[in-house]
PDB file of C-alpha atoms in Angstrom:
ATOM      1  CA  MET A 150     128.909 203.795 149.220  1.00  0.00           C
ATOM      2  CA  ARG A 151     129.627 207.240 150.622  1.00  0.00           C
ATOM      3  CA  LEU A 152     126.097 208.255 149.695  1.00  0.00           C
ATOM      4  CA  ILE A 153     124.657 205.377 151.697  1.00  0.00           C
ATOM      5  CA  ARG A 154     126.787 206.221 154.712  1.00  0.00           C
ATOM      6  CA  ARG A 155     125.733 209.829 154.446  1.00  0.00           C
ATOM      7  CA  ILE A 156     122.062 208.894 154.307  1.00  0.00           C
ATOM      8  CA  ILE A 157     122.482 206.617 157.330  1.00  0.00           C
ATOM      9  CA  ARG A 158     124.178 209.409 159.297  1.00  0.00           C
ATOM     10  CA  LEU A 159     121.432 211.864 158.363  1.00  0.00           C
ATOM     11  CA  TYR A 160     118.518 209.539 159.105  1.00  0.00           C
ATOM     12  CA  GLN A 161     120.107 207.424 161.819  1.00  0.00           C
ATOM     13  CA  SER A 162     117.557 208.408 164.449  1.00  0.00           C
ATOM     14  CA  PHE A 163     114.639 207.679 162.109  1.00  0.00           C
ATOM     15  CA  ILE A 164     116.097 204.325 161.106  1.00  0.00           C
ATOM     16  CA  ILE A 165     116.578 203.315 164.734  1.00  0.00           C
ATOM     17  CA  SER A 166     113.059 204.471 165.629  1.00  0.00           C
ATOM     18  CA  GLY A 167     111.606 202.615 162.643  1.00  0.00           C
ATOM     19  CA  ALA A 168     113.482 199.450 163.567  1.00  0.00           C
ATOM     20  CA  ILE A 169     112.197 199.672 167.133  1.00  0.00           C
ATOM     21  CA  ILE A 170     108.636 200.223 165.896  1.00  0.00           C
ATOM     22  CA  LEU A 171     108.939 197.308 163.456  1.00  0.00           C
ATOM     23  CA  PHE A 172     110.277 195.063 166.222  1.00  0.00           C
ATOM     24  CA  CYS A 173     107.406 196.095 168.495  1.00  0.00           C
ATOM     25  CA  LEU A 174     104.861 195.368 165.779  1.00  0.00           C
ATOM     26  CA  ILE A 175     106.365 191.955 165.117  1.00  0.00           C
ATOM     27  CA  ALA A 176     106.431 191.188 168.839  1.00  0.00           C
ATOM     28  CA  PHE A 177     102.814 192.370 169.164  1.00  0.00           C
ATOM     29  CA  PHE A 178     101.471 190.167 166.383  1.00  0.00           C
ATOM     30  CA  VAL A 179     103.733 187.185 166.996  1.00  0.00           C
ATOM     31  CA  GLY A 180     103.848 187.137 170.789  1.00  0.00           C
ATOM     32  CA  ILE A 181     101.326 189.351 172.539  1.00  0.00           C
ATOM     33  CA  ILE A 182      98.192 188.569 170.490  1.00  0.00           C
ATOM     34  CA  PRO A 183      98.656 184.749 170.528  1.00  0.00           C
ATOM     35  CA  GLY A 184      99.491 184.911 174.223  1.00  0.00           C
ATOM     36  CA  PHE A 185      96.383 186.975 174.928  1.00  0.00           C
ATOM     37  CA  ASN A 186      94.237 184.534 172.937  1.00  0.00           C
ATOM     38  CA  LYS A 187      95.710 181.605 174.828  1.00  0.00           C
ATOM     39  CA  ILE A 188      95.107 183.270 178.186  1.00  0.00           C
ATOM     40  CA  SER A 189      91.513 184.098 177.155  1.00  0.00           C
ATOM     41  CA  SER A 190      90.970 180.496 176.102  1.00  0.00           C
ATOM     42  CA  MET A 191      92.332 179.217 179.411  1.00  0.00           C
ATOM     43  CA  VAL A 192      90.111 181.636 181.350  1.00  0.00           C
ATOM     44  CA  LYS A 193      87.094 180.446 179.344  1.00  0.00           C
ATOM     45  CA  ILE A 194      87.948 176.793 180.026  1.00  0.00           C
ATOM     46  CA  VAL A 195      88.353 177.468 183.736  1.00  0.00           C
ATOM     47  CA  TYR A 196      85.013 179.306 183.785  1.00  0.00           C
ATOM     48  CA  GLU A 197      83.239 176.444 181.989  1.00  0.00           C
ATOM     49  CA  GLN A 198      84.775 173.868 184.316  1.00  0.00           C
ATOM     50  CA  THR A 199      83.788 175.911 187.351  1.00  0.00           C
ATOM     51  CA  LYS A 200      80.240 176.195 186.021  1.00  0.00           C
ATOM     52  CA  THR A 201      80.130 172.441 185.339  1.00  0.00           C
ATOM     53  CA  VAL A 202      81.340 171.683 188.860  1.00  0.00           C
ATOM     54  CA  GLN A 203      78.623 173.930 190.283  1.00  0.00           C
ATOM     55  CA  GLN A 204      75.978 172.184 188.179  1.00  0.00           C
ATOM     56  CA  LEU A 205      77.247 168.785 189.307  1.00  0.00           C
ATOM     57  CA  GLU A 206      77.095 169.906 192.923  1.00  0.00           C
ATOM     58  CA  GLU A 207      73.498 171.041 192.386  1.00  0.00           C
ATOM     59  CA  LYS A 208      72.651 167.679 190.786  1.00  0.00           C
ATOM     60  CA  ILE A 209      74.268 165.814 193.677  1.00  0.00           C
ATOM     61  CA  ASN A 210      72.267 167.866 196.172  1.00  0.00           C
ATOM     62  CA  ILE A 211      69.040 167.144 194.284  1.00  0.00           C
ATOM     63  CA  LEU A 212      69.822 163.423 194.049  1.00  0.00           C
ATOM     64  CA  ASN A 213      70.770 163.226 197.720  1.00  0.00           C
ATOM     65  CA  ALA A 214      67.454 164.825 198.628  1.00  0.00           C
ATOM     66  CA  LEU A 215      65.466 162.215 196.692  1.00  0.00           C
ATOM     67  CA  ASP A 216      63.949 159.120 198.244  1.00  0.00           C
ATOM     68  CA  GLU A 217      65.283 156.146 196.281  1.00  0.00           C
ATOM     69  CA  THR A 218      62.409 153.888 197.292  1.00  0.00           C
ATOM     70  CA  LEU A 219      59.870 156.520 196.281  1.00  0.00           C
ATOM     71  CA  LEU A 220      61.602 157.061 192.938  1.00  0.00           C
ATOM     72  CA  GLU A 221      61.582 153.320 192.314  1.00  0.00           C
ATOM     73  CA  SER A 222      57.843 153.203 192.948  1.00  0.00           C
ATOM     74  CA  TYR A 223      57.343 156.155 190.591  1.00  0.00           C
ATOM     75  CA  ALA A 224      59.379 154.440 187.869  1.00  0.00           C
ATOM     76  CA  THR A 225      57.525 151.153 188.334  1.00  0.00           C
ATOM     77  CA  ALA A 226      54.163 152.896 188.033  1.00  0.00           C
ATOM     78  CA  ALA A 227      55.226 154.851 184.950  1.00  0.00           C
ATOM     79  CA  ILE A 228      56.701 151.817 183.167  1.00  0.00           C
ATOM     80  CA  SER A 229      53.669 149.668 183.941  1.00  0.00           C
ATOM     81  CA  ALA A 230      51.461 152.344 182.352  1.00  0.00           C
ATOM     82  CA  VAL A 231      53.662 153.255 179.383  1.00  0.00           C
ATOM     83  CA  PRO A 232      56.532 150.775 178.915  1.00  0.00           C
ATOM     84  CA  ALA A 233      59.758 151.495 177.076  1.00  0.00           C
ATOM     85  CA  ASP A 234      58.969 149.067 174.259  1.00  0.00           C
ATOM     86  CA  LYS A 235      55.880 147.715 172.509  1.00  0.00           C
ATOM     87  CA  SER A 236      55.502 145.043 175.208  1.00  0.00           C
ATOM     88  CA  LEU A 237      52.852 143.133 173.288  1.00  0.00           C
ATOM     89  CA  GLY A 238      52.806 140.510 176.030  1.00  0.00           C
ATOM     90  CA  THR A 239      51.535 143.029 178.579  1.00  0.00           C
ATOM     91  CA  ILE A 240      48.864 144.193 176.134  1.00  0.00           C
ATOM     92  CA  PHE A 241      47.548 140.660 175.725  1.00  0.00           C
ATOM     93  CA  SER A 242      47.782 139.799 179.415  1.00  0.00           C
ATOM     94  CA  THR A 243      46.108 143.074 180.400  1.00  0.00           C
ATOM     95  CA  ILE A 244      43.213 142.370 178.033  1.00  0.00           C
ATOM     96  CA  ASP A 245      43.125 138.831 179.413  1.00  0.00           C
ATOM     97  CA  GLY A 246      43.009 140.155 182.961  1.00  0.00           C
ATOM     98  CA  LEU A 247      40.339 142.763 182.230  1.00  0.00           C
ATOM     99  CA  THR A 248      38.014 140.405 180.367  1.00  0.00           C
ATOM    100  CA  SER A 249      38.480 137.624 182.921  1.00  0.00           C
ATOM    101  CA  GLN A 250      37.710 140.084 185.693  1.00  0.00           C
ATOM    102  CA  GLU A 251      34.471 141.110 183.992  1.00  0.00           C
ATOM    103  CA  GLY A 252      33.501 137.590 182.947  1.00  0.00           C
ATOM    104  CA  VAL A 253      33.485 138.054 179.172  1.00  0.00           C
ATOM    105  CA  ALA A 254      35.155 135.917 176.526  1.00  0.00           C
ATOM    106  CA  VAL A 255      37.735 137.153 174.028  1.00  0.00           C
ATOM    107  CA  SER A 256      37.146 135.553 170.647  1.00  0.00           C
ATOM    108  CA  GLY A 257      39.764 137.511 168.757  1.00  0.00           C
ATOM    109  CA  ILE A 258      42.598 140.011 169.081  1.00  0.00           C
ATOM    110  CA  SER A 259      44.650 141.508 166.282  1.00  0.00           C
ATOM    111  CA  LEU A 260      47.137 144.255 165.604  1.00  0.00           C
ATOM    112  CA  SER A 261      45.663 146.916 163.350  1.00  0.00           C
ATOM    113  CA  SER A 262      48.969 147.862 161.724  1.00  0.00           C
ATOM    114  CA  ILE A 263      51.834 145.790 160.349  1.00  0.00           C
ATOM    115  CA  GLY A 264      54.186 148.460 161.652  1.00  0.00           C
ATOM    116  CA  SER A 265      53.120 147.564 165.179  1.00  0.00           C
ATOM    117  CA  VAL A 266      55.698 144.768 165.246  1.00  0.00           C
ATOM    118  CA  ALA A 267      58.355 146.591 163.239  1.00  0.00           C
ATOM    119  CA  THR A 268      61.692 147.454 164.780  1.00  0.00           C
ATOM    120  CA  GLU A 269      62.296 150.980 166.033  1.00  0.00           C
ATOM    121  CA  ALA A 270      64.748 151.618 163.202  1.00  0.00           C
ATOM    122  CA  ALA A 271      62.152 150.660 160.585  1.00  0.00           C
ATOM    123  CA  LYS A 272      59.245 152.507 162.147  1.00  0.00           C
ATOM    124  CA  LYS A 273      58.554 156.158 161.432  1.00  0.00           C
ATOM    125  CA  LEU A 274      56.511 158.214 163.833  1.00  0.00           C
ATOM    126  CA  SER A 275      53.127 159.335 162.600  1.00  0.00           C
ATOM    127  CA  GLN A 276      51.969 162.924 162.978  1.00  0.00           C
ATOM    128  CA  GLU A 277      49.754 161.895 165.882  1.00  0.00           C
ATOM    129  CA  GLU A 278      52.658 160.164 167.638  1.00  0.00           C
ATOM    130  CA  GLN A 279      54.856 163.209 167.137  1.00  0.00           C
ATOM    131  CA  LYS A 280      52.088 165.390 168.545  1.00  0.00           C
ATOM    132  CA  ILE A 281      51.447 163.403 171.740  1.00  0.00           C
ATOM    133  CA  GLY A 282      55.097 162.441 172.255  1.00  0.00           C
ATOM    134  CA  VAL A 283      54.670 158.658 172.565  1.00  0.00           C
ATOM    135  CA  ASN A 284      54.448 155.710 170.193  1.00  0.00           C
ATOM    136  CA  ILE A 285      51.144 153.990 169.473  1.00  0.00           C
ATOM    137  CA  VAL A 286      50.334 150.295 169.055  1.00  0.00           C
ATOM    138  CA  PRO A 287      46.856 150.038 167.475  1.00  0.00           C
ATOM    139  CA  PHE A 288      44.970 146.800 168.034  1.00  0.00           C
ATOM    140  CA  SER A 289      41.436 145.470 168.197  1.00  0.00           C
ATOM    141  CA  ILE A 290      39.679 142.842 170.294  1.00  0.00           C
ATOM    142  CA  ILE A 291      36.414 140.973 169.926  1.00  0.00           C
ATOM    143  CA  VAL A 292      34.603 140.222 173.176  1.00  0.00           C
ATOM    144  CA  ALA A 293      31.344 138.447 173.856  1.00  0.00           C
ATOM    145  CA  GLY A 294      29.202 138.216 176.954  1.00  0.00           C
ATOM    146  CA  PRO A 295      26.275 139.825 178.751  1.00  0.00           C
ATOM    147  CA  ILE A 296      25.680 143.457 177.835  1.00  0.00           C
ATOM    148  CA  GLU A 297      26.513 144.669 181.339  1.00  0.00           C
ATOM    149  CA  GLN A 298      29.903 142.935 181.403  1.00  0.00           C
ATOM    150  CA  VAL A 299      30.757 144.083 177.889  1.00  0.00           C
ATOM    151  CA  ARG A 300      29.904 147.641 178.869  1.00  0.00           C
ATOM    152  CA  ASN A 301      32.158 147.316 181.925  1.00  0.00           C
ATOM    153  CA  VAL A 302      35.044 146.215 179.699  1.00  0.00           C
ATOM    154  CA  VAL A 303      34.599 149.284 177.496  1.00  0.00           C
ATOM    155  CA  GLU A 304      34.330 151.550 180.525  1.00  0.00           C
ATOM    156  CA  LYS A 305      37.253 150.125 182.503  1.00  0.00           C
ATOM    157  CA  ALA A 306      39.640 149.697 179.569  1.00  0.00           C
ATOM    158  CA  VAL A 307      40.604 153.361 179.868  1.00  0.00           C
ATOM    159  CA  LYS A 308      40.855 153.260 183.665  1.00  0.00           C
ATOM    160  CA  ILE A 309      43.579 150.651 184.200  1.00  0.00           C
ATOM    161  CA  ARG A 310      47.330 150.903 184.759  1.00  0.00           C
ATOM    162  CA  ARG A 311      48.375 149.820 181.247  1.00  0.00           C
ATOM    163  CA  LEU A 312      47.128 152.930 179.489  1.00  0.00           C
ATOM    164  CA  PHE A 313      44.748 152.262 176.601  1.00  0.00           C
ATOM    165  CA  ARG A 314      42.633 154.490 174.406  1.00  0.00           C
ATOM    166  CA  ILE A 315      39.422 153.369 172.714  1.00  0.00           C
ATOM    167  CA  ARG A 316      39.086 154.711 169.190  1.00  0.00           C
ATOM    168  CA  ASN A 317      35.697 153.188 168.453  1.00  0.00           C
ATOM    169  CA  PHE A 318      33.634 150.081 169.076  1.00  0.00           C
ATOM    170  CA  ASP A 319      30.504 148.429 167.787  1.00  0.00           C
ATOM    171  CA  LEU A 320      27.919 146.165 169.386  1.00  0.00           C
ATOM    172  CA  SER A 321      25.815 143.335 168.048  1.00  0.00           C
ATOM    173  CA  PHE A 322      23.112 141.473 169.974  1.00  0.00           C
ATOM    174  CA  ASP A 323      21.927 137.890 169.896  1.00  0.00           C
ATOM    175  CA  ASN A 324      18.356 137.960 171.207  1.00  0.00           C
ATOM    176  CA  LYS A 325      18.156 134.190 171.531  1.00  0.00           C
ATOM    177  CA  SER A 326      21.203 133.711 173.749  1.00  0.00           C
ATOM    178  CA  GLY A 327      21.190 137.196 175.242  1.00  0.00           C
ATOM    179  CA  THR A 328      24.865 137.568 174.331  1.00  0.00           C
ATOM    180  CA  THR A 329      26.408 140.839 173.243  1.00  0.00           C
ATOM    181  CA  LYS A 330      29.366 140.859 170.867  1.00  0.00           C
ATOM    182  CA  SER A 331      31.620 143.887 170.547  1.00  0.00           C
ATOM    183  CA  THR A 332      34.609 144.751 168.377  1.00  0.00           C
ATOM    184  CA  ILE A 333      36.723 147.345 170.177  1.00  0.00           C
ATOM    185  CA  GLN A 334      39.484 149.228 168.388  1.00  0.00           C
ATOM    186  CA  MET A 335      42.073 150.462 170.864  1.00  0.00           C
ATOM    187  CA  ASP A 336      45.512 152.034 171.156  1.00  0.00           C
ATOM    188  CA  ALA A 337      48.284 151.139 173.568  1.00  0.00           C
ATOM    189  CA  TYR A 338      51.241 153.404 174.225  1.00  0.00           C
ATOM    190  CA  TYR A 339      54.962 153.029 174.727  1.00  0.00           C
ATOM    191  CA  ALA A 340      57.814 155.511 175.042  1.00  0.00           C
ATOM    192  CA  PRO A 341      61.265 154.246 173.941  1.00  0.00           C
ATOM    193  CA  ASN A 342      64.229 155.198 176.074  1.00  0.00           C
ATOM    194  CA  PRO A 343      66.090 158.229 174.708  1.00  0.00           C
ATOM    195  CA  LYS A 344      69.084 157.426 172.517  1.00  0.00           C
ATOM    196  CA  ASN A 345      71.052 160.360 173.940  1.00  0.00           C
ATOM    197  CA  LEU A 346      71.336 160.823 177.684  1.00  0.00           C
ATOM    198  CA  GLY A 347      72.042 164.519 177.358  1.00  0.00           C
ATOM    199  CA  LYS A 348      75.026 166.592 178.360  1.00  0.00           C
ATOM    200  CA  ILE A 349      76.586 166.736 181.786  1.00  0.00           C
ATOM    201  CA  SER A 350      75.802 170.448 181.795  1.00  0.00           C
ATOM    202  CA  ASP A 351      72.061 169.884 181.370  1.00  0.00           C
ATOM    203  CA  VAL A 352      70.050 171.131 184.312  1.00  0.00           C
ATOM    204  CA  LEU A 353      68.514 168.452 186.527  1.00  0.00           C
ATOM    205  CA  LYS A 354      65.216 169.546 188.001  1.00  0.00           C
ATOM    206  CA  PRO A 355      63.277 167.739 190.707  1.00  0.00           C
ATOM    207  CA  LEU A 356      59.795 166.477 189.920  1.00  0.00           C
ATOM    208  CA  SER A 357      57.207 169.223 189.963  1.00  0.00           C
ATOM    209  CA  ASP A 358      54.004 168.983 191.966  1.00  0.00           C
ATOM    210  CA  ASP A 359      52.010 168.467 188.762  1.00  0.00           C
ATOM    211  CA  GLU A 360      54.271 165.593 187.680  1.00  0.00           C
ATOM    212  CA  ILE A 361      54.007 163.946 191.092  1.00  0.00           C
ATOM    213  CA  GLN A 362      50.236 164.341 190.966  1.00  0.00           C
ATOM    214  CA  VAL A 363      50.102 162.617 187.565  1.00  0.00           C
ATOM    215  CA  ILE A 364      52.280 159.742 188.811  1.00  0.00           C
ATOM    216  CA  ASN A 365      50.091 159.355 191.892  1.00  0.00           C
ATOM    217  CA  LYS A 366      47.017 159.165 189.661  1.00  0.00           C
ATOM    218  CA  ILE A 367      48.685 156.470 187.567  1.00  0.00           C
ATOM    219  CA  SER A 368      49.703 154.548 190.696  1.00  0.00           C
ATOM    220  CA  ALA A 369      46.101 154.650 191.895  1.00  0.00           C
ATOM    221  CA  LEU A 370      44.838 152.959 188.715  1.00  0.00           C
ATOM    222  CA  PRO A 371      44.159 149.216 189.092  1.00  0.00           C
ATOM    223  CA  LEU A 372      46.757 146.868 187.645  1.00  0.00           C
ATOM    224  CA  VAL A 373      44.935 143.971 185.989  1.00  0.00           C
ATOM    225  CA  THR A 374      48.021 142.500 184.327  1.00  0.00           C
ATOM    226  CA  LYS A 375      48.591 139.407 186.421  1.00  0.00           C
ATOM    227  CA  SER A 376      50.828 136.393 186.317  1.00  0.00           C
ATOM    228  CA  VAL A 377      49.627 132.987 187.419  1.00  0.00           C
ATOM    229  CA  PRO A 378      51.733 129.814 187.040  1.00  0.00           C
ATOM    230  CA  ILE A 379      50.411 127.132 184.714  1.00  0.00           C
ATOM    231  CA  GLY A 380      49.366 123.931 186.462  1.00  0.00           C
ATOM    232  CA  THR A 381      50.955 120.650 185.367  1.00  0.00           C
ATOM    233  CA  ASP A 382      47.711 118.731 185.793  1.00  0.00           C
ATOM    234  CA  SER A 383      45.737 118.750 182.563  1.00  0.00           C
ATOM    235  CA  SER A 384      42.502 118.730 184.541  1.00  0.00           C
ATOM    236  CA  GLN A 385      43.317 122.135 186.006  1.00  0.00           C
ATOM    237  CA  ILE A 386      41.667 124.999 184.190  1.00  0.00           C
ATOM    238  CA  GLN A 387      43.331 128.354 184.295  1.00  0.00           C
ATOM    239  CA  THR A 388      40.763 131.003 185.113  1.00  0.00           C
ATOM    240  CA  GLU A 389      43.185 133.837 185.905  1.00  0.00           C
ATOM    241  CA  PRO A 390      45.081 135.833 183.255  1.00  0.00           C
ATOM    242  CA  ARG A 391      48.711 135.146 182.536  1.00  0.00           C
ATOM    243  CA  SER A 392      51.384 137.697 181.630  1.00  0.00           C
ATOM    244  CA  LEU A 393      53.454 135.338 179.481  1.00  0.00           C
ATOM    245  CA  ASP A 394      54.807 136.998 176.347  1.00  0.00           C
ATOM    246  CA  PRO A 395      53.727 134.908 173.330  1.00  0.00           C
ATOM    247  CA  PHE A 396      56.666 136.282 171.345  1.00  0.00           C
ATOM    248  CA  SER A 397      59.297 135.101 173.830  1.00  0.00           C
ATOM    249  CA  PRO A 398      61.154 131.837 173.059  1.00  0.00           C
TER     250      PRO A 398
END
């Protein structure tokens, strides 16, 4: 016991200094470091919130500068050219409108792929669809009429508002009647709405001049998809195309 007291008296200053150092170390690791981390986290949160507020203010300024009527016309033109779903009804009615306009008869129309009517969940994008960034609905039509009108159908099919692409076509001629028959294999396009709307921090950019120019070109294309009511009188013959969806109830 005396030995311990003697050691304490001899090394009292070192013991006190060591205790102070130990206390400081404990306080540093237990109090100062966690407090510093918490303050850093709070500063980071404040910075992110400030940045988000600035981005929202920029978005509000961009949206306030936009013409709502003009945007609506842009959206209408874009959707009429490339709808958000397969919209098979508009494909049929557009073909109906185009062929009626040119005075040729449609003797057949068919989808070239069973997947054309599959749900989005069941349909996988092909390499071509992934490359061009839109979905494709392949179909084919059989038209018959004078050679000039059939040629006009082939020529104008890629120059109308509902965007089509002609893959290939063939012609056959009936010399007796002077009728030309053509099987045209075509593609229609649609672009499903995105499943994710993006983050609030995503940058919102106004339409570029090139994008506006493309939309203006689409708006300038003729819209041959028309809707005409069906007459109740059985003697009335409908000569104009209808935009009724055959798949609707």
